[in-house]
Amino acid sequence: MLTTLLTLLFEVKQILPLENALTFGLAIFALSWVRPRRIVSLPERGFRHTVLRWAGTAGAVTIVVTATLASALNVGVYDASGYDGWWRRPAPLVVATLVIVIAALALRRGPVPAPGERAITPLRAWNTFASRVSLWIAGIAASLALLTATWQIASATTAPENGQFFGHVPDYSPLPIYAIFNNGFGYVSGSGWPNHLATVIVILLAALTLVLVLRTDANRPILARPTVPSVRPDRESTARVFTLLTLAGLTATLGAVWMHVGSAGTSLVGIDEYWVSENVSNTRMFIDGGYSAIARPMNLAGYALQGAGVALALRIAVDTVRAALATRTRSDVDVEFAGSAR
């Protein structure tokens, strides 16, 4: 099995570049089946089942497509301005948030008890039905992305038009998109609010959206009749799907941000060369950037995190289909049993 997996990964590498989110995404998705247990559950039937089924399949696949296209554009399109990628890095999280908003609006159209039939329940916290583990992971990922973006915005500066520029050198811009390279030796592009402000805004909006949606669903009215079954399983399923979708988009966005920041930090300049012969010279000294010690690990971690976000979205889609098939099988068995009982 391991040989087959390695062969599959090699074939994927031949087709897709490592920078593409789908490359590491497919690899991590394949490795995730070491734990085949489903990460998604669905209500047995009804309107909520339909909404979550579409959110978990079509919504998750849309996140995968968005992350794949955004990363492909980062590789294939020349960044002439120094901040062309400002919208591509948070794009997976934008899509995840939109999917959750659409699903939440659809759930609001579902049937609710009349005012006189509603049970009196205490106001529940927004995270009552959500997985604490998923929320903690999402909170850590969001914090890392916000810290990275804030650091890059705060450390950015403008540059003179005739300054020394290293690394990826786009067209000159008067905007603060440059980081100082090695204590004033030159400038490297890719920093500043033009590159990272959109990411900060999207993360804050995604967090606010998740909290509001989960709180609204946690406090959705229920029937006061004693025979009504518990709403906990359905609402836990809803909170889990919404939290996982947010986590998938957030992880892909964090990976894209770290890839970008890490790549900018790996700039290296060779100086003081001496000539060995008329046509051959050697470089005696290399100068690197201010955070080069963490730039390469950050860049490599970005590859893995971007792929992990795509892999999680793929797993959500597949496990939603598995959950839908499982509930359909149970429904068929119940119908058969009822028919035989008659």
Short mmCIF file of C-alpha atoms in Angstrom, two decimals:
data_model
loop_
_atom_site.label_atom_id
_atom_site.label_comp_id
_atom_site.label_asym_id
_atom_site.label_seq_id
_atom_site.Cartn_x
_atom_site.Cartn_y
_atom_site.Cartn_z
CA MET A 1 0.00 0.00 0.00
CA LEU A 2 2.86 2.38 0.85
CA THR A 3 4.46 1.78 -2.55
CA THR A 4 1.17 2.56 -4.28
CA LEU A 5 0.78 5.76 -2.27
CA LEU A 6 4.33 6.91 -3.09
CA THR A 7 3.76 6.17 -6.75
CA LEU A 8 0.53 8.19 -6.68
CA LEU A 9 2.28 11.12 -5.00
CA PHE A 10 5.05 11.03 -7.58
CA GLU A 11 2.52 11.11 -10.41
CA VAL A 12 0.75 14.05 -8.80
CA LYS A 13 4.08 15.88 -8.48
CA GLN A 14 4.69 15.39 -12.21
CA ILE A 15 1.41 17.18 -13.01
CA LEU A 16 1.12 19.81 -10.26
CA PRO A 17 3.86 22.13 -8.89
CA LEU A 18 4.55 22.01 -5.17
CA GLU A 19 3.21 25.55 -4.77
CA ASN A 20 -0.23 24.41 -5.90
CA ALA A 21 -2.51 23.78 -2.93
CA LEU A 22 -3.86 20.58 -4.50
CA THR A 23 -0.43 18.90 -4.57
CA PHE A 24 0.07 18.69 -0.82
CA GLY A 25 -3.71 18.59 -0.41
CA LEU A 26 -4.04 15.27 -2.20
CA ALA A 27 -1.03 13.86 -0.35
CA ILE A 28 -2.38 14.81 3.09
CA PHE A 29 -5.88 13.70 2.08
CA ALA A 30 -4.49 10.26 1.20
CA LEU A 31 -2.63 10.09 4.53
CA SER A 32 -5.79 11.08 6.42
CA TRP A 33 -7.32 7.70 5.65
CA VAL A 34 -5.08 6.18 8.28
CA ARG A 35 -8.05 7.25 10.41
CA PRO A 36 -11.06 6.24 8.30
CA ARG A 37 -13.68 7.24 10.87
CA ARG A 38 -16.06 9.92 9.57
CA ILE A 39 -15.52 13.47 10.82
CA VAL A 40 -19.02 14.56 9.69
CA SER A 41 -22.44 13.41 10.82
CA LEU A 42 -25.82 14.47 9.46
CA PRO A 43 -29.33 14.60 10.89
CA GLU A 44 -31.41 11.57 9.97
CA ARG A 45 -33.65 13.42 7.53
CA GLY A 46 -35.49 16.66 6.89
CA PHE A 47 -34.67 20.20 5.87
CA ARG A 48 -31.55 20.51 8.04
CA HIS A 49 -30.17 17.28 6.56
CA THR A 50 -30.51 18.70 3.04
CA VAL A 51 -28.87 22.03 3.90
CA LEU A 52 -25.90 20.43 5.66
CA ARG A 53 -25.48 17.87 2.90
CA TRP A 54 -25.10 20.58 0.28
CA ALA A 55 -22.90 22.75 2.51
CA GLY A 56 -20.62 19.82 3.28
CA THR A 57 -20.27 18.67 -0.32
CA ALA A 58 -20.68 21.60 -2.71
CA GLY A 59 -19.33 24.09 -0.17
CA ALA A 60 -16.23 22.05 0.65
CA VAL A 61 -15.48 21.35 -3.02
CA THR A 62 -15.79 25.09 -3.75
CA ILE A 63 -13.13 25.76 -1.07
CA VAL A 64 -10.84 23.21 -2.74
CA VAL A 65 -11.34 24.74 -6.19
CA THR A 66 -10.78 28.27 -4.86
CA ALA A 67 -7.57 27.37 -3.00
CA THR A 68 -6.28 25.46 -6.03
CA LEU A 69 -6.98 28.27 -8.50
CA ALA A 70 -5.63 30.96 -6.15
CA SER A 71 -2.36 29.08 -5.61
CA ALA A 72 -2.07 28.37 -9.35
CA LEU A 73 -2.43 32.09 -10.08
CA ASN A 74 0.23 32.89 -7.50
CA VAL A 75 2.64 30.67 -9.43
CA GLY A 76 1.56 31.38 -12.99
CA VAL A 77 0.84 35.12 -12.94
CA TYR A 78 3.65 37.67 -12.62
CA ASP A 79 3.06 40.02 -9.68
CA ALA A 80 3.80 43.37 -11.30
CA SER A 81 2.57 45.56 -8.44
CA GLY A 82 4.08 43.81 -5.42
CA TYR A 83 0.63 43.23 -3.91
CA ASP A 84 -1.32 41.40 -6.62
CA GLY A 85 -1.91 38.46 -4.30
CA TRP A 86 -3.76 40.47 -1.63
CA TRP A 87 -7.08 38.84 -2.54
CA ARG A 88 -5.82 35.37 -3.41
CA ARG A 89 -4.43 34.46 0.01
CA PRO A 90 -7.69 34.95 1.98
CA ALA A 91 -9.86 33.65 -0.89
CA PRO A 92 -10.43 30.13 0.61
CA LEU A 93 -11.61 31.66 3.89
CA VAL A 94 -13.88 34.09 2.04
CA VAL A 95 -15.54 31.16 0.26
CA ALA A 96 -15.88 29.15 3.50
CA THR A 97 -17.54 32.14 5.18
CA LEU A 98 -19.94 32.65 2.28
CA VAL A 99 -20.90 28.96 2.35
CA ILE A 100 -21.70 29.21 6.06
CA VAL A 101 -23.74 32.39 5.59
CA ILE A 102 -25.76 30.84 2.74
CA ALA A 103 -26.38 27.66 4.75
CA ALA A 104 -27.38 29.68 7.84
CA LEU A 105 -29.82 31.76 5.80
CA ALA A 106 -31.29 28.57 4.36
CA LEU A 107 -31.74 27.13 7.86
CA ARG A 108 -33.68 30.25 8.88
CA ARG A 109 -36.28 29.30 6.26
CA GLY A 110 -36.90 25.97 7.95
CA PRO A 111 -40.07 25.39 9.99
CA VAL A 112 -40.10 26.72 13.57
CA PRO A 113 -42.74 26.29 16.30
CA ALA A 114 -45.43 28.92 16.68
CA PRO A 115 -44.83 31.36 19.56
CA GLY A 116 -47.33 29.56 21.78
CA GLU A 117 -45.73 26.16 21.19
CA ARG A 118 -42.14 27.12 21.94
CA ALA A 119 -40.33 25.74 24.94
CA ILE A 120 -38.82 28.22 27.38
CA THR A 121 -35.08 27.54 27.37
CA PRO A 122 -32.18 29.49 28.88
CA LEU A 123 -30.01 31.53 26.55
CA ARG A 124 -27.31 29.16 25.33
CA ALA A 125 -23.72 30.19 24.66
CA TRP A 126 -22.67 30.32 21.00
CA ASN A 127 -20.30 27.35 21.42
CA THR A 128 -22.75 25.08 23.27
CA PHE A 129 -22.93 22.51 20.46
CA ALA A 130 -19.52 23.09 18.85
CA SER A 131 -16.47 20.86 19.20
CA ARG A 132 -14.00 22.43 21.63
CA VAL A 133 -11.06 20.81 19.85
CA SER A 134 -12.03 22.23 16.46
CA LEU A 135 -12.61 25.67 17.97
CA TRP A 136 -9.23 25.64 19.70
CA ILE A 137 -7.44 24.65 16.50
CA ALA A 138 -9.31 27.31 14.54
CA GLY A 139 -8.47 29.90 17.20
CA ILE A 140 -4.76 29.02 17.08
CA ALA A 141 -4.71 29.15 13.27
CA ALA A 142 -6.52 32.50 13.25
CA SER A 143 -4.16 33.92 15.87
CA LEU A 144 -1.07 32.83 13.92
CA ALA A 145 -2.42 34.34 10.71
CA LEU A 146 -3.35 37.61 12.45
CA LEU A 147 0.03 37.85 14.19
CA THR A 148 1.87 37.24 10.92
CA ALA A 149 -0.20 39.76 8.98
CA THR A 150 0.05 42.38 11.74
CA TRP A 151 3.82 41.92 11.94
CA GLN A 152 4.15 42.32 8.18
CA ILE A 153 1.98 45.45 8.17
CA ALA A 154 3.81 47.05 11.12
CA SER A 155 7.30 46.33 9.77
CA ALA A 156 6.64 47.60 6.24
CA THR A 157 7.89 50.87 4.88
CA THR A 158 8.03 52.93 1.72
CA ALA A 159 11.16 52.99 -0.43
CA PRO A 160 12.88 55.53 -2.66
CA GLU A 161 12.43 54.91 -6.36
CA ASN A 162 16.19 54.56 -6.87
CA GLY A 163 16.68 52.22 -3.89
CA GLN A 164 18.29 48.77 -3.94
CA PHE A 165 15.60 46.10 -4.41
CA PHE A 166 16.14 42.36 -3.94
CA GLY A 167 14.14 39.17 -4.37
CA HIS A 168 11.02 39.56 -6.47
CA VAL A 169 11.28 43.09 -7.89
CA PRO A 170 7.91 44.40 -9.13
CA ASP A 171 7.21 47.79 -10.62
CA TYR A 172 8.05 50.59 -8.20
CA SER A 173 5.21 51.65 -5.89
CA PRO A 174 5.03 54.59 -3.45
CA LEU A 175 2.86 52.42 -1.14
CA PRO A 176 4.37 50.84 2.01
CA ILE A 177 4.89 47.38 0.52
CA TYR A 178 8.61 47.01 1.29
CA ALA A 179 10.54 45.43 4.15
CA ILE A 180 14.01 46.74 4.95
CA PHE A 181 16.62 44.20 3.87
CA ASN A 182 19.45 43.68 6.35
CA ASN A 183 19.51 46.99 8.25
CA GLY A 184 19.12 49.31 5.29
CA PHE A 185 21.13 47.38 2.72
CA GLY A 186 18.07 47.42 0.46
CA TYR A 187 14.38 46.57 0.21
CA VAL A 188 12.26 43.47 -0.39
CA SER A 189 8.65 43.73 -1.59
CA GLY A 190 5.63 41.80 -0.32
CA SER A 191 4.85 43.45 3.02
CA GLY A 192 2.50 46.18 4.21
CA TRP A 193 -1.21 46.74 4.42
CA PRO A 194 -1.74 46.48 0.62
CA ASN A 195 -0.66 42.82 0.94
CA HIS A 196 -2.14 41.82 4.29
CA LEU A 197 -4.99 44.10 5.38
CA ALA A 198 -7.59 42.08 3.44
CA THR A 199 -6.45 38.92 5.24
CA VAL A 200 -6.90 40.56 8.66
CA ILE A 201 -10.39 41.82 7.75
CA VAL A 202 -11.48 38.46 6.33
CA ILE A 203 -10.30 36.54 9.42
CA LEU A 204 -12.15 38.90 11.77
CA LEU A 205 -15.33 38.71 9.66
CA ALA A 206 -15.10 34.91 9.48
CA ALA A 207 -14.77 34.65 13.27
CA LEU A 208 -17.70 37.02 13.81
CA THR A 209 -19.81 35.13 11.28
CA LEU A 210 -19.13 31.76 12.89
CA VAL A 211 -19.99 33.05 16.36
CA LEU A 212 -23.24 34.69 15.23
CA VAL A 213 -24.35 31.70 13.15
CA LEU A 214 -23.63 29.18 15.92
CA ARG A 215 -25.32 31.36 18.56
CA THR A 216 -28.42 31.80 16.39
CA ASP A 217 -28.70 28.07 15.75
CA ALA A 218 -28.01 27.17 19.39
CA ASN A 219 -30.96 29.35 20.46
CA ARG A 220 -33.33 28.38 17.66
CA PRO A 221 -36.85 27.79 19.15
CA ILE A 222 -37.91 24.19 19.87
CA LEU A 223 -41.31 22.60 20.54
CA ALA A 224 -42.50 22.44 24.14
CA ARG A 225 -44.08 19.00 23.74
CA PRO A 226 -42.47 16.36 25.97
CA THR A 227 -42.47 13.81 23.12
CA VAL A 228 -40.20 15.93 20.92
CA PRO A 229 -36.75 14.29 20.60
CA SER A 230 -33.60 16.14 21.69
CA VAL A 231 -32.27 18.74 19.27
CA ARG A 232 -28.68 18.26 20.46
CA PRO A 233 -27.55 15.73 17.79
CA ASP A 234 -28.84 17.88 14.93
CA ARG A 235 -27.32 21.07 16.27
CA GLU A 236 -24.03 19.38 17.08
CA SER A 237 -23.91 18.15 13.46
CA THR A 238 -24.60 21.67 12.22
CA ALA A 239 -21.96 23.27 14.44
CA ARG A 240 -19.42 20.63 13.43
CA VAL A 241 -19.93 21.14 9.69
CA PHE A 242 -19.75 24.94 10.00
CA THR A 243 -16.67 24.83 12.24
CA LEU A 244 -14.84 22.39 9.97
CA LEU A 245 -15.59 24.47 6.87
CA THR A 246 -14.23 27.56 8.62
CA LEU A 247 -11.16 25.62 9.74
CA ALA A 248 -10.50 24.36 6.20
CA GLY A 249 -10.63 27.85 4.71
CA LEU A 250 -8.63 29.32 7.59
CA THR A 251 -5.87 26.72 7.39
CA ALA A 252 -5.52 27.17 3.62
CA THR A 253 -5.33 30.95 4.10
CA LEU A 254 -2.74 30.65 6.89
CA GLY A 255 -0.66 28.39 4.64
CA ALA A 256 -0.83 30.87 1.75
CA VAL A 257 0.20 33.74 4.05
CA TRP A 258 3.17 31.82 5.48
CA MET A 259 4.28 30.72 2.01
CA HIS A 260 4.25 34.34 0.86
CA VAL A 261 5.98 35.79 3.92
CA GLY A 262 8.51 32.97 4.08
CA SER A 263 9.35 33.29 0.40
CA ALA A 264 10.02 37.04 0.77
CA GLY A 265 12.27 36.36 3.76
CA THR A 266 14.52 33.91 1.93
CA SER A 267 16.05 36.60 -0.30
CA LEU A 268 19.83 36.19 -0.50
CA VAL A 269 22.38 38.54 -2.03
CA GLY A 270 25.94 37.57 -2.96
CA ILE A 271 28.62 40.28 -2.87
CA ASP A 272 32.41 40.75 -2.96
CA GLU A 273 33.21 38.38 -5.79
CA TYR A 274 36.73 37.66 -6.96
CA TRP A 275 37.73 36.41 -10.39
CA VAL A 276 39.36 33.02 -10.67
CA SER A 277 39.92 33.44 -14.40
CA GLU A 278 38.75 35.71 -17.17
CA ASN A 279 35.25 34.16 -17.25
CA VAL A 280 34.88 32.52 -13.82
CA SER A 281 34.29 34.21 -10.46
CA ASN A 282 33.40 33.13 -6.92
CA THR A 283 31.21 34.92 -4.38
CA ARG A 284 32.92 35.39 -1.03
CA MET A 285 29.96 36.53 1.09
CA PHE A 286 26.19 36.22 1.13
CA ILE A 287 23.79 38.64 2.83
CA ASP A 288 20.33 37.49 3.89
CA GLY A 289 17.21 39.22 5.18
CA GLY A 290 16.24 40.24 8.68
CA TYR A 291 14.16 37.14 9.49
CA SER A 292 15.91 34.59 7.28
CA ALA A 293 16.33 32.20 10.24
CA ILE A 294 12.58 31.54 10.33
CA ALA A 295 11.76 32.33 6.70
CA ARG A 296 12.57 28.91 5.23
CA PRO A 297 10.73 26.92 7.96
CA MET A 298 7.78 29.31 7.63
CA ASN A 299 7.73 28.85 3.86
CA LEU A 300 7.83 25.05 4.12
CA ALA A 301 5.18 25.04 6.85
CA GLY A 302 3.04 27.18 4.52
CA TYR A 303 3.15 24.45 1.88
CA ALA A 304 1.94 21.89 4.41
CA LEU A 305 -0.74 24.13 5.95
CA GLN A 306 -2.16 25.16 2.58
CA GLY A 307 -2.36 21.49 1.63
CA ALA A 308 -3.87 20.60 5.01
CA GLY A 309 -6.70 23.09 4.41
CA VAL A 310 -7.45 21.53 1.02
CA ALA A 311 -7.18 18.02 2.46
CA LEU A 312 -9.62 18.89 5.24
CA ALA A 313 -12.10 20.31 2.72
CA LEU A 314 -11.80 17.15 0.61
CA ARG A 315 -12.34 15.01 3.70
CA ILE A 316 -15.41 17.07 4.66
CA ALA A 317 -16.89 16.52 1.19
CA VAL A 318 -16.22 12.77 1.16
CA ASP A 319 -17.38 12.22 4.74
CA THR A 320 -20.56 14.22 4.11
CA VAL A 321 -21.36 11.88 1.22
CA ARG A 322 -20.61 8.89 3.47
CA ALA A 323 -22.86 10.31 6.19
CA ALA A 324 -25.68 10.92 3.70
CA LEU A 325 -25.41 7.34 2.42
CA ALA A 326 -25.39 6.01 5.99
CA THR A 327 -28.54 7.93 6.95
CA ARG A 328 -30.27 6.79 3.75
CA THR A 329 -29.38 3.17 4.54
CA ARG A 330 -30.75 3.51 8.07
CA SER A 331 -33.95 5.08 6.72
CA ASP A 332 -34.41 2.21 4.26
CA VAL A 333 -33.90 -0.32 7.05
CA ASP A 334 -36.46 1.49 9.24
CA VAL A 335 -39.00 1.47 6.41
CA GLU A 336 -38.40 -2.21 5.78
CA PHE A 337 -38.77 -3.00 9.46
CA ALA A 338 -42.01 -0.99 9.71
CA GLY A 339 -43.42 -2.76 6.66
CA SER A 340 -42.60 -6.22 8.02
CA ALA A 341 -44.11 -5.31 11.41
CA ARG A 342 -47.45 -4.69 9.80
#
